[in-house]
Amino acid sequence: MTRHLYVHLPFCAHRCGYCDFVTVVGRRGQHGAYVDALLAELAAERGLLAPRLETLFLGGGTPTFTDPRALEHLLEALPAADEVTVEANPETVTQDLARMLRRLGVNRVSLGVQSFRPHLLAVLERVAHPDTVRRAFYHLRDAGFDNISFDLIYGIPGQSPSDLDADLDDALELGPEHLSCYELEAKPGTRFTHAHGAELEHQAEELESYFGLVVERLTSAGYRWYETANFCRAPELAGGRDLRTRHNLAYWLGRDYLGLGIGAFSTIDGSRWQNTPRLSAYVAELTAGRRPARELEPLPVDVQKRERVMLGLRLDEPLSMDGLADVLDRPAVQRLERLGLVDRTDRTLTLTPRGRMLGGGVTADLLA
Ligand SMILES: C[S@@+](CC[C@H](N)C(=O)[O-])C[C@H]1O[C@@H](n2cnc3c(N)ncnc32)[C@H](O)[C@@H]1O
Ligand code: SF4
């Protein structure tokens, strides 16, 4: 039985040009019906969940754009968990919303900051201004949140190294417990790529140095670089707390999870499926008492093992090789060890900091 639950809340005020997530703009009138459908899906799948959850994650879309009554109803009805995270867009975080989240058991908020530079926020088509981000952060602190994460993006068209440096200054000044720093991914053929093509190519050449800057600045400021794109305040600077996100750690460690909502993925007992991304079909099926349409993805054992290696090596802790030896290319492991990219013991494998900087390419080389 799984101890990790993801719930997808797809609604957004506006679709940002770079976004490739399953989102639905507006539809205020349908938020309540969608939440009812989510709860019907939960009831249908309850047997897959452990009696006590470790983590619950409400992701989006913009969960905090959901009609407040519907969001309140959802949070009241969802099972309790040790770590309850909600993704929030800064412009949606009012004092009332922050208090409501806290009252309903949310203990971690992941704030979609992206940047503090007004010209870069404009390129990303973000609604929030830098001051909106700061106000949201203080509303959350005032409501009692002591576990706040920022999402930042780098490689934005028009960004310079000093812009990124200034973004890191602004983030560090607020001092969140956790930061996720992503390089901008722009899907070919989208409106965004069309508008910023040449500048995206220029930014692509800078990504490695941006990544280096992010790692250098955040680790020097006392954050633990515990996953390729994720940093948390080190335990010695956090009263001994382990501030790694337990929900995402479950993904990276290859644990089972159940996902509810449109487009949500679940991986349970060696099977993976994705719910239909169509809102009306999802709501209609569940209202009629049926499970939503799903796409099943075959997950043979060797694919599972490869995923374990790819995801496990993103972490700063040694990956146990028990049961994984047959998907590794032994000569490649030895070669990468000689190059100082991999540390190996009889039973474990870890990427060195240099190996982690090079990332997925090194891991792909290790696989047979
Ligand atoms: C599921 S998204 C939505 C969160 C929230 N709606 C927001 O926009 O702030 C979670 C995070 O993924 C990151 N993200 C979304 N699209 C991205 C892209 N194309 N490239 C890199 N990161 C992206 C952003 O940092 C975002 O905060
Ligand atoms: S608000 Fe977040 S989820 Fe919604 S479109 Fe923008 S990036 Fe995507």
XYZ file of C-alpha atoms and ligand atoms in Angstrom:
403
model
C 0.000 0.000 0.000
C 1.285 3.414 -0.884
C 2.015 6.169 1.592
C 2.317 8.997 -0.949
C -0.607 10.833 -2.543
C -0.517 13.479 -5.288
C -3.611 15.537 -6.100
C -3.719 17.610 -9.288
C -5.521 20.967 -9.251
C -5.252 22.177 -12.850
C -6.899 25.598 -12.765
C -4.858 28.728 -13.562
C -5.770 32.383 -14.071
C -3.663 32.491 -17.223
C -1.565 30.043 -19.176
C 2.107 31.060 -19.017
C 3.790 30.703 -22.415
C 6.508 28.264 -21.279
C 4.218 25.940 -19.310
C 3.686 22.360 -20.444
C 1.717 21.086 -17.459
C -1.894 19.895 -17.589
C -3.701 23.167 -16.888
C -7.147 24.654 -17.468
C -7.664 28.422 -17.628
C -10.438 29.890 -15.492
C -13.596 27.715 -15.372
C -14.496 29.097 -11.941
C -17.928 27.485 -12.200
C -16.425 23.996 -12.478
C -14.020 23.969 -9.543
C -16.575 22.478 -7.149
C -17.544 19.681 -9.543
C -13.875 18.883 -10.158
C -13.171 18.598 -6.432
C -16.181 16.274 -6.071
C -14.738 14.155 -8.884
C -11.331 14.084 -7.145
C -12.981 12.832 -3.972
C -14.906 10.197 -5.938
C -11.604 9.014 -7.439
C -10.068 8.945 -3.962
C -12.977 6.810 -2.685
C -12.526 4.393 -5.617
C -8.781 4.026 -4.969
C -8.791 4.192 -1.159
C -7.738 0.542 -0.950
C -4.384 1.398 -2.541
C -3.496 3.835 0.240
C -1.907 2.974 3.573
C -3.991 3.902 6.646
C -1.504 6.655 7.454
C 0.086 8.724 4.688
C 3.614 10.048 4.819
C 3.059 12.734 2.211
C 0.259 14.543 0.442
C 1.096 16.992 -2.365
C -1.409 19.326 -4.031
C 0.156 20.411 -7.304
C -0.983 22.232 -10.388
C -1.927 24.173 -12.245
C -2.400 26.652 -9.461
C -3.965 24.890 -6.469
C -4.360 28.255 -4.715
C -6.383 29.634 -7.644
C -9.032 26.981 -6.969
C -12.264 28.456 -5.629
C -11.552 28.814 -1.870
C -14.716 26.933 -0.843
C -13.825 24.024 -3.102
C -10.208 24.031 -1.872
C -11.372 24.087 1.738
C -13.774 21.203 1.106
C -10.976 19.216 -0.544
C -8.459 19.779 2.244
C -11.037 18.810 4.849
C -11.812 15.571 3.035
C -8.300 14.412 2.101
C -6.491 12.005 4.424
C -3.991 13.470 6.888
C -0.280 13.099 6.191
C 2.980 13.924 7.933
C 4.034 16.319 5.160
C 1.259 18.235 3.376
C 2.490 20.509 0.583
C 0.498 22.947 -1.527
C 1.890 24.701 -4.603
C 0.995 28.381 -4.614
C 1.352 31.246 -7.061
C 2.411 34.403 -5.195
C -0.472 36.599 -6.407
C -3.015 34.169 -4.929
C -1.549 34.157 -1.417
C -3.609 36.491 0.749
C -3.562 36.608 4.514
C -6.870 34.683 4.579
C -5.662 32.002 2.209
C -2.430 31.487 4.165
C -4.406 31.116 7.395
C -6.895 28.738 5.797
C -4.130 26.478 4.482
C -2.489 26.376 7.888
C -5.768 25.701 9.702
C -6.499 22.795 7.362
C -3.235 20.994 8.075
C -0.967 22.197 5.272
C 2.578 22.396 6.665
C 4.644 23.145 3.578
C 4.106 25.636 0.742
C 5.956 25.626 -2.547
C 5.851 29.151 -3.942
C 6.229 29.657 -7.700
C 8.605 32.622 -7.628
C 10.525 31.917 -10.882
C 12.418 35.248 -10.749
C 12.525 38.539 -8.863
C 13.447 40.554 -11.980
C 10.423 42.398 -13.418
C 11.623 42.120 -17.035
C 12.075 38.345 -16.699
C 8.713 37.893 -14.989
C 7.210 39.728 -17.966
C 8.936 37.385 -20.448
C 7.540 34.423 -18.509
C 4.081 36.079 -18.575
C 3.865 35.901 -14.805
C 1.172 37.823 -12.997
C 3.261 38.407 -9.856
C 5.710 41.284 -9.338
C 8.709 40.938 -7.039
C 6.809 42.695 -4.258
C 3.899 40.287 -4.685
C 6.329 37.463 -3.999
C 7.639 39.125 -0.830
C 4.111 39.867 0.403
C 3.065 36.241 -0.186
C 6.122 35.013 1.676
C 5.357 37.207 4.721
C 1.666 36.186 4.719
C 2.815 32.576 4.878
C 5.321 33.272 7.647
C 2.675 35.244 9.608
C 0.275 32.315 9.294
C 2.913 30.080 10.901
C 4.529 28.330 7.935
C 8.069 27.285 8.832
C 8.643 25.204 5.720
C 8.478 27.302 2.554
C 10.065 26.411 -0.756
C 10.764 28.703 -3.723
C 10.745 27.592 -7.338
C 13.241 29.553 -9.423
C 13.884 29.272 -13.155
C 17.103 30.132 -14.994
C 17.924 30.347 -18.693
C 15.056 32.816 -19.264
C 15.232 34.820 -22.516
C 16.938 38.130 -21.705
C 18.573 36.836 -18.508
C 22.197 37.691 -17.722
C 24.471 36.070 -15.138
C 24.054 39.176 -12.970
C 20.248 38.823 -13.182
C 20.576 35.287 -11.838
C 22.988 36.425 -9.149
C 20.495 39.115 -8.104
C 17.633 36.558 -8.069
C 19.684 34.361 -5.740
C 20.431 37.400 -3.530
C 16.728 38.215 -3.299
C 15.773 34.606 -2.564
C 18.491 34.250 0.083
C 17.460 37.491 1.730
C 14.030 35.997 2.425
C 15.642 32.726 3.522
C 13.175 29.969 2.537
C 13.774 26.520 3.989
C 13.979 24.973 0.521
C 14.664 25.993 -3.083
C 14.056 24.216 -6.379
C 16.038 25.732 -9.251
C 15.072 24.594 -12.722
C 16.576 25.340 -16.080
C 13.893 26.637 -18.400
C 12.615 23.950 -20.724
C 10.980 25.259 -23.843
C 9.143 22.743 -25.992
C 9.879 23.083 -29.709
C 6.881 24.274 -31.702
C 5.254 26.241 -28.866
C 4.247 29.919 -28.957
C 7.030 30.647 -26.452
C 9.761 28.999 -28.538
C 8.516 30.818 -31.597
C 8.688 34.174 -29.819
C 12.101 33.653 -28.183
C 13.891 31.156 -30.441
C 17.258 32.897 -30.969
C 17.497 34.080 -27.382
C 16.659 30.568 -26.123
C 19.586 29.242 -28.145
C 21.855 31.828 -26.562
C 20.572 30.925 -23.096
C 21.152 27.208 -23.768
C 24.882 27.946 -24.069
C 24.863 29.574 -20.634
C 22.960 26.874 -18.749
C 26.009 25.042 -17.447
C 27.526 28.189 -15.958
C 24.140 29.244 -14.507
C 23.835 25.831 -12.841
C 27.348 26.242 -11.429
C 26.422 29.654 -10.050
C 23.222 28.318 -8.437
C 25.079 25.449 -6.750
C 27.940 27.664 -5.629
C 25.761 30.456 -4.195
C 23.274 28.189 -2.422
C 25.800 25.788 -0.925
C 27.939 28.705 0.317
C 24.815 30.113 1.966
C 24.354 26.894 3.970
C 21.932 24.970 1.767
C 22.386 21.271 1.184
C 22.445 20.368 -2.524
C 20.571 17.141 -1.940
C 19.120 16.588 -5.410
C 20.240 17.879 -8.799
C 17.766 20.800 -8.780
C 16.869 20.915 -5.088
C 18.404 22.547 -2.041
C 17.344 22.685 1.588
C 18.692 24.499 4.580
C 21.304 22.201 6.136
C 20.180 20.479 9.382
C 22.846 22.271 11.445
C 21.299 25.593 10.353
C 17.741 24.361 10.805
C 17.636 23.136 14.386
C 18.419 19.598 13.225
C 15.410 19.397 10.865
C 15.687 17.380 7.682
C 14.057 19.766 5.214
C 14.321 17.626 2.091
C 10.883 17.268 0.501
C 9.677 13.870 1.572
C 7.157 13.701 -1.261
C 9.649 14.158 -4.071
C 12.172 11.974 -2.245
C 9.625 9.197 -2.548
C 9.662 9.621 -6.355
C 13.449 9.756 -6.509
C 13.756 6.656 -4.321
C 11.385 4.728 -6.563
C 8.550 4.386 -4.057
C 4.934 3.853 -5.107
C 2.569 6.831 -5.280
C -1.062 7.398 -6.173
C -2.038 10.433 -8.279
C -5.583 11.808 -8.433
C -6.963 14.243 -10.987
C -6.586 15.019 -14.678
C -3.230 14.084 -16.170
C -2.037 12.626 -12.844
C 0.392 9.696 -12.896
C 0.335 6.763 -10.475
C 2.953 4.071 -10.024
C 1.861 1.135 -7.920
C 3.081 -2.468 -7.718
C 5.031 -2.267 -10.971
C 2.216 -0.593 -12.967
C 2.079 2.998 -14.114
C -0.932 4.847 -15.469
C -1.889 8.384 -16.376
C -5.413 9.750 -16.038
C -7.044 11.445 -18.994
C -6.000 15.112 -19.251
C -9.564 16.062 -20.332
C -11.450 17.857 -17.586
C -14.992 17.267 -18.861
C -14.421 13.557 -19.526
C -12.788 13.100 -16.103
C -15.657 14.792 -14.254
C -18.334 13.019 -16.322
C -16.910 9.519 -15.702
C -16.513 9.991 -11.980
C -19.930 11.631 -11.642
C -21.362 8.529 -13.303
C -19.565 6.320 -10.777
C -16.870 5.058 -13.154
C -13.088 5.367 -13.091
C -11.693 7.968 -15.525
C -10.044 6.894 -18.771
C -6.398 6.005 -18.191
C -3.358 5.311 -20.255
C -1.350 2.361 -18.989
C 2.410 2.505 -19.426
C 4.203 -0.831 -19.430
C 6.890 -0.886 -16.766
C 9.109 -3.949 -17.262
C 11.526 -4.744 -14.434
C 14.571 -3.536 -16.353
C 12.885 -0.163 -17.009
C 12.130 0.107 -13.289
C 15.776 -0.599 -12.490
C 17.013 1.979 -14.994
C 14.694 4.559 -13.481
C 16.044 3.710 -10.041
C 19.579 4.457 -11.273
C 18.615 7.629 -13.197
C 16.630 9.090 -10.298
C 18.694 7.703 -7.413
C 21.908 9.209 -8.759
C 20.307 12.681 -8.692
C 20.607 12.488 -4.892
C 23.655 13.289 -2.796
C 23.406 9.992 -0.899
C 24.895 6.705 -2.123
C 22.592 4.583 -4.269
C 22.470 0.954 -3.143
C 23.372 -1.264 -6.080
C 21.549 -4.297 -4.655
C 19.614 -5.825 -7.537
C 20.724 -3.131 -10.008
C 24.076 -4.564 -11.189
C 22.606 -6.036 -14.397
C 21.553 -2.627 -15.781
C 25.015 -1.111 -15.264
C 27.846 -1.073 -17.749
C 30.776 -2.165 -15.544
C 33.595 -0.885 -17.775
C 31.774 2.484 -18.022
C 31.475 2.651 -14.219
C 35.233 2.048 -13.905
C 36.025 4.621 -16.580
C 33.826 7.289 -14.983
C 35.348 6.494 -11.611
C 38.831 7.105 -13.057
C 37.561 10.417 -14.471
C 36.433 11.468 -10.985
C 32.736 11.552 -11.896
C 31.585 8.570 -9.823
C 32.378 7.267 -6.334
C 31.949 3.539 -5.855
C 32.010 1.090 -2.971
C 31.280 -2.646 -3.203
C 27.568 -1.992 -2.811
C 26.906 1.659 -3.639
C 27.342 4.279 -6.302
C 27.297 8.087 -5.943
C 28.010 10.824 -8.450
C 30.790 13.175 -7.329
C 29.908 16.905 -7.317
C 31.537 17.164 -10.764
C 29.499 14.181 -11.982
C 26.328 15.788 -10.635
C 27.097 19.011 -12.475
C 27.281 17.025 -15.718
C 24.067 15.269 -14.684
C 21.986 12.993 -16.884
C 24.741 12.449 -19.466
C 26.967 10.722 -16.905
C 24.103 8.562 -15.649
C 23.138 7.569 -19.189
C 26.768 6.450 -19.787
C 26.592 4.202 -16.738
C 23.642 2.224 -18.017
C 24.226 -0.984 -19.975
C 3.673 22.489 -11.689
S 4.488 24.007 -11.910
C 3.238 25.031 -11.317
C 3.383 25.887 -10.151
C 2.632 27.180 -10.171
N 1.449 27.153 -10.927
C 3.485 28.299 -10.711
O 3.434 28.534 -11.904
O 4.177 28.906 -9.914
C 5.784 23.827 -10.755
C 7.072 24.485 -11.154
O 7.587 23.935 -12.325
C 8.489 24.864 -12.896
N 8.264 24.905 -14.343
C 7.086 24.986 -14.982
N 7.279 25.001 -16.316
C 8.614 24.945 -16.520
C 9.453 24.931 -17.679
N 8.938 24.990 -18.901
N 10.795 24.834 -17.482
C 11.312 24.778 -16.249
N 10.570 24.786 -15.126
C 9.245 24.867 -15.260
C 8.208 26.219 -12.269
O 9.303 26.594 -11.473
C 6.969 25.951 -11.438
O 6.938 26.721 -10.272
S 0.540 29.416 -13.385
Fe 1.973 27.678 -13.222
S 0.810 25.884 -13.874
Fe -0.372 27.696 -14.490
S 0.211 28.061 -16.594
Fe 1.581 29.298 -15.327
S 3.388 27.959 -14.942
Fe 1.738 26.656 -15.697
